[in-house]
PDB file of C-alpha atoms in Angstrom:
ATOM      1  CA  UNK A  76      91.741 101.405 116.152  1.00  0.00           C
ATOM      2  CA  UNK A  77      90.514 104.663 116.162  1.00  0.00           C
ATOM      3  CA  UNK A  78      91.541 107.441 113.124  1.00  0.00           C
ATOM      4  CA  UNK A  79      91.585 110.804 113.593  1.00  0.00           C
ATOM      5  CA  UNK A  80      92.215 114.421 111.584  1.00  0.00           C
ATOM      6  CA  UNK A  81      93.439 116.943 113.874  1.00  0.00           C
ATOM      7  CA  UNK A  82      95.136 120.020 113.288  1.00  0.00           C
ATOM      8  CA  UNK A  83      98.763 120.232 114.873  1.00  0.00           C
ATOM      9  CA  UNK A  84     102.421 120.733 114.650  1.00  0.00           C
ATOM     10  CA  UNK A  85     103.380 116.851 113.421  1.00  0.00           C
ATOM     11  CA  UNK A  86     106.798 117.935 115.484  1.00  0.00           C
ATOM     12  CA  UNK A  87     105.044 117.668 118.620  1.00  0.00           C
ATOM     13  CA  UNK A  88     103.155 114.915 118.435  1.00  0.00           C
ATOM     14  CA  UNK A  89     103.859 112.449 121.489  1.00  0.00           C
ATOM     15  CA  UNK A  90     103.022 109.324 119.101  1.00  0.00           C
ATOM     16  CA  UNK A  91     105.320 105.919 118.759  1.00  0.00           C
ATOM     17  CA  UNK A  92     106.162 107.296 115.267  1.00  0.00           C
ATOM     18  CA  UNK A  93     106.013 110.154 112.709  1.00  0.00           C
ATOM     19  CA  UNK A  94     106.012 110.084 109.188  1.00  0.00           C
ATOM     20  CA  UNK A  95     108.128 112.420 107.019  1.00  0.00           C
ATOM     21  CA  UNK A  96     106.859 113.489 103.677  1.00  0.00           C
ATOM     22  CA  UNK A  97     110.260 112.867 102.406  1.00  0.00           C
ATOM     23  CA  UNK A  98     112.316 112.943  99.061  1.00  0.00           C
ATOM     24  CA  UNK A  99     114.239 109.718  97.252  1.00  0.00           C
ATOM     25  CA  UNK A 100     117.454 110.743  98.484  1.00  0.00           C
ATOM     26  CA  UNK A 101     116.643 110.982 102.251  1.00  0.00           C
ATOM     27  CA  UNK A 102     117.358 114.392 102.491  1.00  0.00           C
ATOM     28  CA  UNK A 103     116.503 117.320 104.731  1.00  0.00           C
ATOM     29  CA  UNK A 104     114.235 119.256 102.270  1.00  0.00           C
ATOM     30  CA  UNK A 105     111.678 121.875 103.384  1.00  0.00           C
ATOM     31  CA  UNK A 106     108.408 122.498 104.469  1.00  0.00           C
ATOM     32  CA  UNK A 107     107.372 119.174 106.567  1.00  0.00           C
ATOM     33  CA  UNK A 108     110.336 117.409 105.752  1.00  0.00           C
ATOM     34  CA  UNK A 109     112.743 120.218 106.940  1.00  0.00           C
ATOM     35  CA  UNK A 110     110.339 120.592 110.255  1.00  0.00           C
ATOM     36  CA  UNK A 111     110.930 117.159 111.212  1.00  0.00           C
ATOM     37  CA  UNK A 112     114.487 117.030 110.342  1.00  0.00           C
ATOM     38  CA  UNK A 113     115.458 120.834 112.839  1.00  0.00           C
ATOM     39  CA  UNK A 114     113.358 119.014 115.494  1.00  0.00           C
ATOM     40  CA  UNK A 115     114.555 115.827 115.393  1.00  0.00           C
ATOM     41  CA  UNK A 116     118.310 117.330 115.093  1.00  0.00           C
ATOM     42  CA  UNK A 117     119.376 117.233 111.210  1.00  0.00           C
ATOM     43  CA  UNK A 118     122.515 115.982 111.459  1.00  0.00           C
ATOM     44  CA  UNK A 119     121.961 113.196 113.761  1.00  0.00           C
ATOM     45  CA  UNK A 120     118.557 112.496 111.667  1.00  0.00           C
ATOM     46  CA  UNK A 121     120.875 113.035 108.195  1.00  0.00           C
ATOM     47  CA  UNK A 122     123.378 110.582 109.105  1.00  0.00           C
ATOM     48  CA  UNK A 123     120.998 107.705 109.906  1.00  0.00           C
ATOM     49  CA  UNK A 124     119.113 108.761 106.106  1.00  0.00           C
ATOM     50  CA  UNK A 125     122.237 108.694 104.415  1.00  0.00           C
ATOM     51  CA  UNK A 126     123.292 104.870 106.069  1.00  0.00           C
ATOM     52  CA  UNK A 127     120.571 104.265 104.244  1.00  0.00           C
ATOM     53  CA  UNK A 128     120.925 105.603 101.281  1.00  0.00           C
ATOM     54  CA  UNK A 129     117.298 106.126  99.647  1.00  0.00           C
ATOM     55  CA  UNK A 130     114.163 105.349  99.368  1.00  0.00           C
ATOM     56  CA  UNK A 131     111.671 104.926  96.303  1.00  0.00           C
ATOM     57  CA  UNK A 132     108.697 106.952  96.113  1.00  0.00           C
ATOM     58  CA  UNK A 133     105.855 104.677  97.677  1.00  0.00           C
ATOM     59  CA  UNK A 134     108.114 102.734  99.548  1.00  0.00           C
ATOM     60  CA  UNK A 135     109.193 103.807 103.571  1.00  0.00           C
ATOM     61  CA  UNK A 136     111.899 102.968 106.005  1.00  0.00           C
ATOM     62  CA  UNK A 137     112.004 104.178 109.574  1.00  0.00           C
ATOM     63  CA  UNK A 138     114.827 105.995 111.298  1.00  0.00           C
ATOM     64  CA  UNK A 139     114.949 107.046 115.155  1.00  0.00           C
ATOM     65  CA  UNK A 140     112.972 109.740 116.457  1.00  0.00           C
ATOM     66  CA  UNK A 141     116.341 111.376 118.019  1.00  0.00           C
ATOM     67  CA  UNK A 142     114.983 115.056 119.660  1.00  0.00           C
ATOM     68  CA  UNK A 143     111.828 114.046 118.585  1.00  0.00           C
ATOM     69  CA  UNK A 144     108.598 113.180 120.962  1.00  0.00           C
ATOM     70  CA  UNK A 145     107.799 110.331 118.815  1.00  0.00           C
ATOM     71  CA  UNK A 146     110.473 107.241 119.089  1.00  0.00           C
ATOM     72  CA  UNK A 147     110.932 106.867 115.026  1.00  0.00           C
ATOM     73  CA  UNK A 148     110.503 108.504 112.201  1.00  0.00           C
ATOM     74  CA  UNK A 149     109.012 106.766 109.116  1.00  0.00           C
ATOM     75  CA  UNK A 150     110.396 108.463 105.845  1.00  0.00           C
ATOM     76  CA  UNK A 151     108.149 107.888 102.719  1.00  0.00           C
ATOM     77  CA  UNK A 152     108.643 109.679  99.371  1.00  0.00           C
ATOM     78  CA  UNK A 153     105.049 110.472  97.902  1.00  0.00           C
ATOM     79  CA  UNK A 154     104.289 111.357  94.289  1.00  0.00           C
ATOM     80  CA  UNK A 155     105.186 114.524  92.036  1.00  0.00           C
ATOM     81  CA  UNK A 156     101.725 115.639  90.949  1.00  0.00           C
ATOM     82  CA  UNK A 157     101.479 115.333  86.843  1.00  0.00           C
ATOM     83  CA  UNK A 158      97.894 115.920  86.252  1.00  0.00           C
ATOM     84  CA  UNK A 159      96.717 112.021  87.802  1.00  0.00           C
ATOM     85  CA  UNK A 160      97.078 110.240  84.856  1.00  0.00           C
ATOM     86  CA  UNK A 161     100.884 108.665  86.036  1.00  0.00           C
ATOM     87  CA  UNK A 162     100.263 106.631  88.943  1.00  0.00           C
ATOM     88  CA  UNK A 163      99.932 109.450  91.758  1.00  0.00           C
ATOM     89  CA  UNK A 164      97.404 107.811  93.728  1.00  0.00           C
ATOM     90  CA  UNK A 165      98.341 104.228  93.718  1.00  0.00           C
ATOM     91  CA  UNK A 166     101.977 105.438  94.966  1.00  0.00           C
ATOM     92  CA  UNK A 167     100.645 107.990  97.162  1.00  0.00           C
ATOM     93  CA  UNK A 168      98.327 105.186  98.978  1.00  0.00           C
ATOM     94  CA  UNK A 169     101.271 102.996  98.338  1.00  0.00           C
ATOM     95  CA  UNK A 170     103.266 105.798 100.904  1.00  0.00           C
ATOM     96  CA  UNK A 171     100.314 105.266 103.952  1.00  0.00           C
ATOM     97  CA  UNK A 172     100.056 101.696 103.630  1.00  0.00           C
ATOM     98  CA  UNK A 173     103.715 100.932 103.600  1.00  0.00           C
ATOM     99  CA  UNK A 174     104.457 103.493 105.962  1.00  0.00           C
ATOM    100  CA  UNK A 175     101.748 101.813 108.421  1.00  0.00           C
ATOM    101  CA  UNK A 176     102.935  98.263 108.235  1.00  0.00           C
ATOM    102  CA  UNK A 177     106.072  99.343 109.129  1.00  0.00           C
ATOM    103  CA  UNK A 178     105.366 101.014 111.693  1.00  0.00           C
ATOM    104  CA  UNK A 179     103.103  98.046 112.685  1.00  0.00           C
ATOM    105  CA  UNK A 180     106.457  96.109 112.595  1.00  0.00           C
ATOM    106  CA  UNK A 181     108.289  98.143 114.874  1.00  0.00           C
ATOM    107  CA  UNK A 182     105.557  97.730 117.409  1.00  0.00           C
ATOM    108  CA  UNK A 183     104.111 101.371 117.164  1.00  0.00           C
ATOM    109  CA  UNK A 184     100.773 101.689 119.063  1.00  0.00           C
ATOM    110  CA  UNK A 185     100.138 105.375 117.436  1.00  0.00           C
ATOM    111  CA  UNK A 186     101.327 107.430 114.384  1.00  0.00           C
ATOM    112  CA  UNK A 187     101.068 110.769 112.894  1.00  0.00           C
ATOM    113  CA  UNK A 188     100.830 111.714 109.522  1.00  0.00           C
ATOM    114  CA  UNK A 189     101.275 114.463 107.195  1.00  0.00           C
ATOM    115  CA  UNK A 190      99.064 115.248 103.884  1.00  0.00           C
ATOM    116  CA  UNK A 191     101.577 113.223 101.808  1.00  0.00           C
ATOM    117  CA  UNK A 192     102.702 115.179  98.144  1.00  0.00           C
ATOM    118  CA  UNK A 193     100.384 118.455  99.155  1.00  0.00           C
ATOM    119  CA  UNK A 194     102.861 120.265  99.782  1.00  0.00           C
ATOM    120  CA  UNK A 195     106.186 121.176  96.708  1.00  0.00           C
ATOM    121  CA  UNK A 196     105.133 118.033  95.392  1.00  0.00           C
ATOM    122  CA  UNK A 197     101.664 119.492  94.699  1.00  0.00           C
ATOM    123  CA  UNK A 198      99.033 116.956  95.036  1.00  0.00           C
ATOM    124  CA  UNK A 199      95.710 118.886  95.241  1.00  0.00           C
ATOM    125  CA  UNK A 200      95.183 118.869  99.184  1.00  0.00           C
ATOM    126  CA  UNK A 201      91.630 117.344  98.832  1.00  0.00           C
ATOM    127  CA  UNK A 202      92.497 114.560  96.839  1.00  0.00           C
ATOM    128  CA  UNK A 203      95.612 113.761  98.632  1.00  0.00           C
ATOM    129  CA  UNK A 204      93.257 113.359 101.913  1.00  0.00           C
ATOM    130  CA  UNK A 205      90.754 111.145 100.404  1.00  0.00           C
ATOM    131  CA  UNK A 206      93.488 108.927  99.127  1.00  0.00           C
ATOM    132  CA  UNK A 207      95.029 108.979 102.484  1.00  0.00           C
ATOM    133  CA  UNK A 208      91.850 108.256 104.460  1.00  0.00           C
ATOM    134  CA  UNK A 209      90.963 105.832 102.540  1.00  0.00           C
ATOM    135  CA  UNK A 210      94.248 103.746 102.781  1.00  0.00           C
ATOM    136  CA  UNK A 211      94.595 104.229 106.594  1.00  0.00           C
ATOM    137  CA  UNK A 212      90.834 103.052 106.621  1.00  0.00           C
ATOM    138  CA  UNK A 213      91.719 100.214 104.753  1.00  0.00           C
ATOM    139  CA  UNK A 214      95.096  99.634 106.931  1.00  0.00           C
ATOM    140  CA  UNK A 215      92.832  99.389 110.289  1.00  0.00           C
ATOM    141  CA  UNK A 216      90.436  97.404 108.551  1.00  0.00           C
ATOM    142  CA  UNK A 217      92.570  94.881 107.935  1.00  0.00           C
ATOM    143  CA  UNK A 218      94.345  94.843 110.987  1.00  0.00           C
ATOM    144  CA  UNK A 219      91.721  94.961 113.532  1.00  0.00           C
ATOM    145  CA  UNK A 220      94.012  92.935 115.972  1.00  0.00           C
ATOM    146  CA  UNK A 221      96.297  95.692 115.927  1.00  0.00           C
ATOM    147  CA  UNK A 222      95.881  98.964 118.425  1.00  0.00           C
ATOM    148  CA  UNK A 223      97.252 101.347 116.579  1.00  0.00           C
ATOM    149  CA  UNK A 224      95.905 104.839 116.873  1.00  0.00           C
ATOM    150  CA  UNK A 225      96.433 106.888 114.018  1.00  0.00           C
ATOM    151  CA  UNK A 226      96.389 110.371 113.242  1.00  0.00           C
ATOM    152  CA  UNK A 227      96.196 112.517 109.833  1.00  0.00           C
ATOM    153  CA  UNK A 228      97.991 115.948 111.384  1.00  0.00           C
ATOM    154  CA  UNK A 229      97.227 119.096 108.687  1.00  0.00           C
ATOM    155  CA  UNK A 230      98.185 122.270 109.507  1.00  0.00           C
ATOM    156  CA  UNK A 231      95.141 124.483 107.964  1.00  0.00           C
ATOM    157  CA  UNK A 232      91.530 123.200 107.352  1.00  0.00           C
ATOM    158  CA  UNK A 233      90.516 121.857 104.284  1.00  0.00           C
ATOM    159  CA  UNK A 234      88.140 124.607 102.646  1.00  0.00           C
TER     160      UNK A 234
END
């Protein structure tokens, strides 16, 4: 069950699944979000969101990897930053445990994972990975009977 932070393109990533830092409506956005969504062919990717139709922030469904390495995509809408006082980190963890035991339930042996909310949403980058770390730590804690290799993908180093 092992748990690794590597730096990478998440686009590339030959992994059972991806997970898209995504928005309540499903739809292609930008920065990570509009990544996966050119690679994985955004209006094959868009159709499957909008059938559908949403998803709350915390929460995660899974799509088809389409052009994609990775077979599926796991869409989770993390938390708008407000200072940490409104629930950010509950519903960001909320976004990596969900994701994963979905992915679990789709039989995916490995994942990949953005830094959920750093981006627009604007979750300070060094909180965002201790919340994450700790959930996915948590996740394969849990779930030792499950193989699942899972990565945190970032694409610049924490300073």
């Amino acid at each position: 069950m092992p748990f690794e932070i590597v730096r990478n393109d998440i686009t590339k990533m030959k992994v059972d699944a991806i997970v898209n830092a995504a928005n309540t409506a499903l739809r292609m956005g930008s920065g990570v979000c509009g990544a996966i969504f050119a690679a994985a062919g955004a209006d094959d990717l868009q159709k499957e969101c909008d059938a559908i139709g949403g998803c709350e922030t915390g929460q995660a469904v899974i799509t088809k990897g389409h052009r994609l390495p990775a077979k599926h995509v796991v869409h989770t809408p993390g938390p708008v930053w407000r200072g940490g006082g409104h629930g950010e980190a509950a519903l960001l963890r909320g976004c990596y445990l969900n994701s994963l035991t979905l992915a679990k339930q789709h039989g995916c042996k490995s994942i990949a994972f953005p830094l959920i909310s750093s981006g627009i949403f604007g979750y300070p980058r060094e909180e965002a990975q201790k919340v994450a770390s700790a959930a996915i730590d948590e996740f394969l804690t849990k779930n030792t009977e499950n193989e699942m290799t899972v990565y945190l993908v970032l694409r610049e180093p924490l300073c």
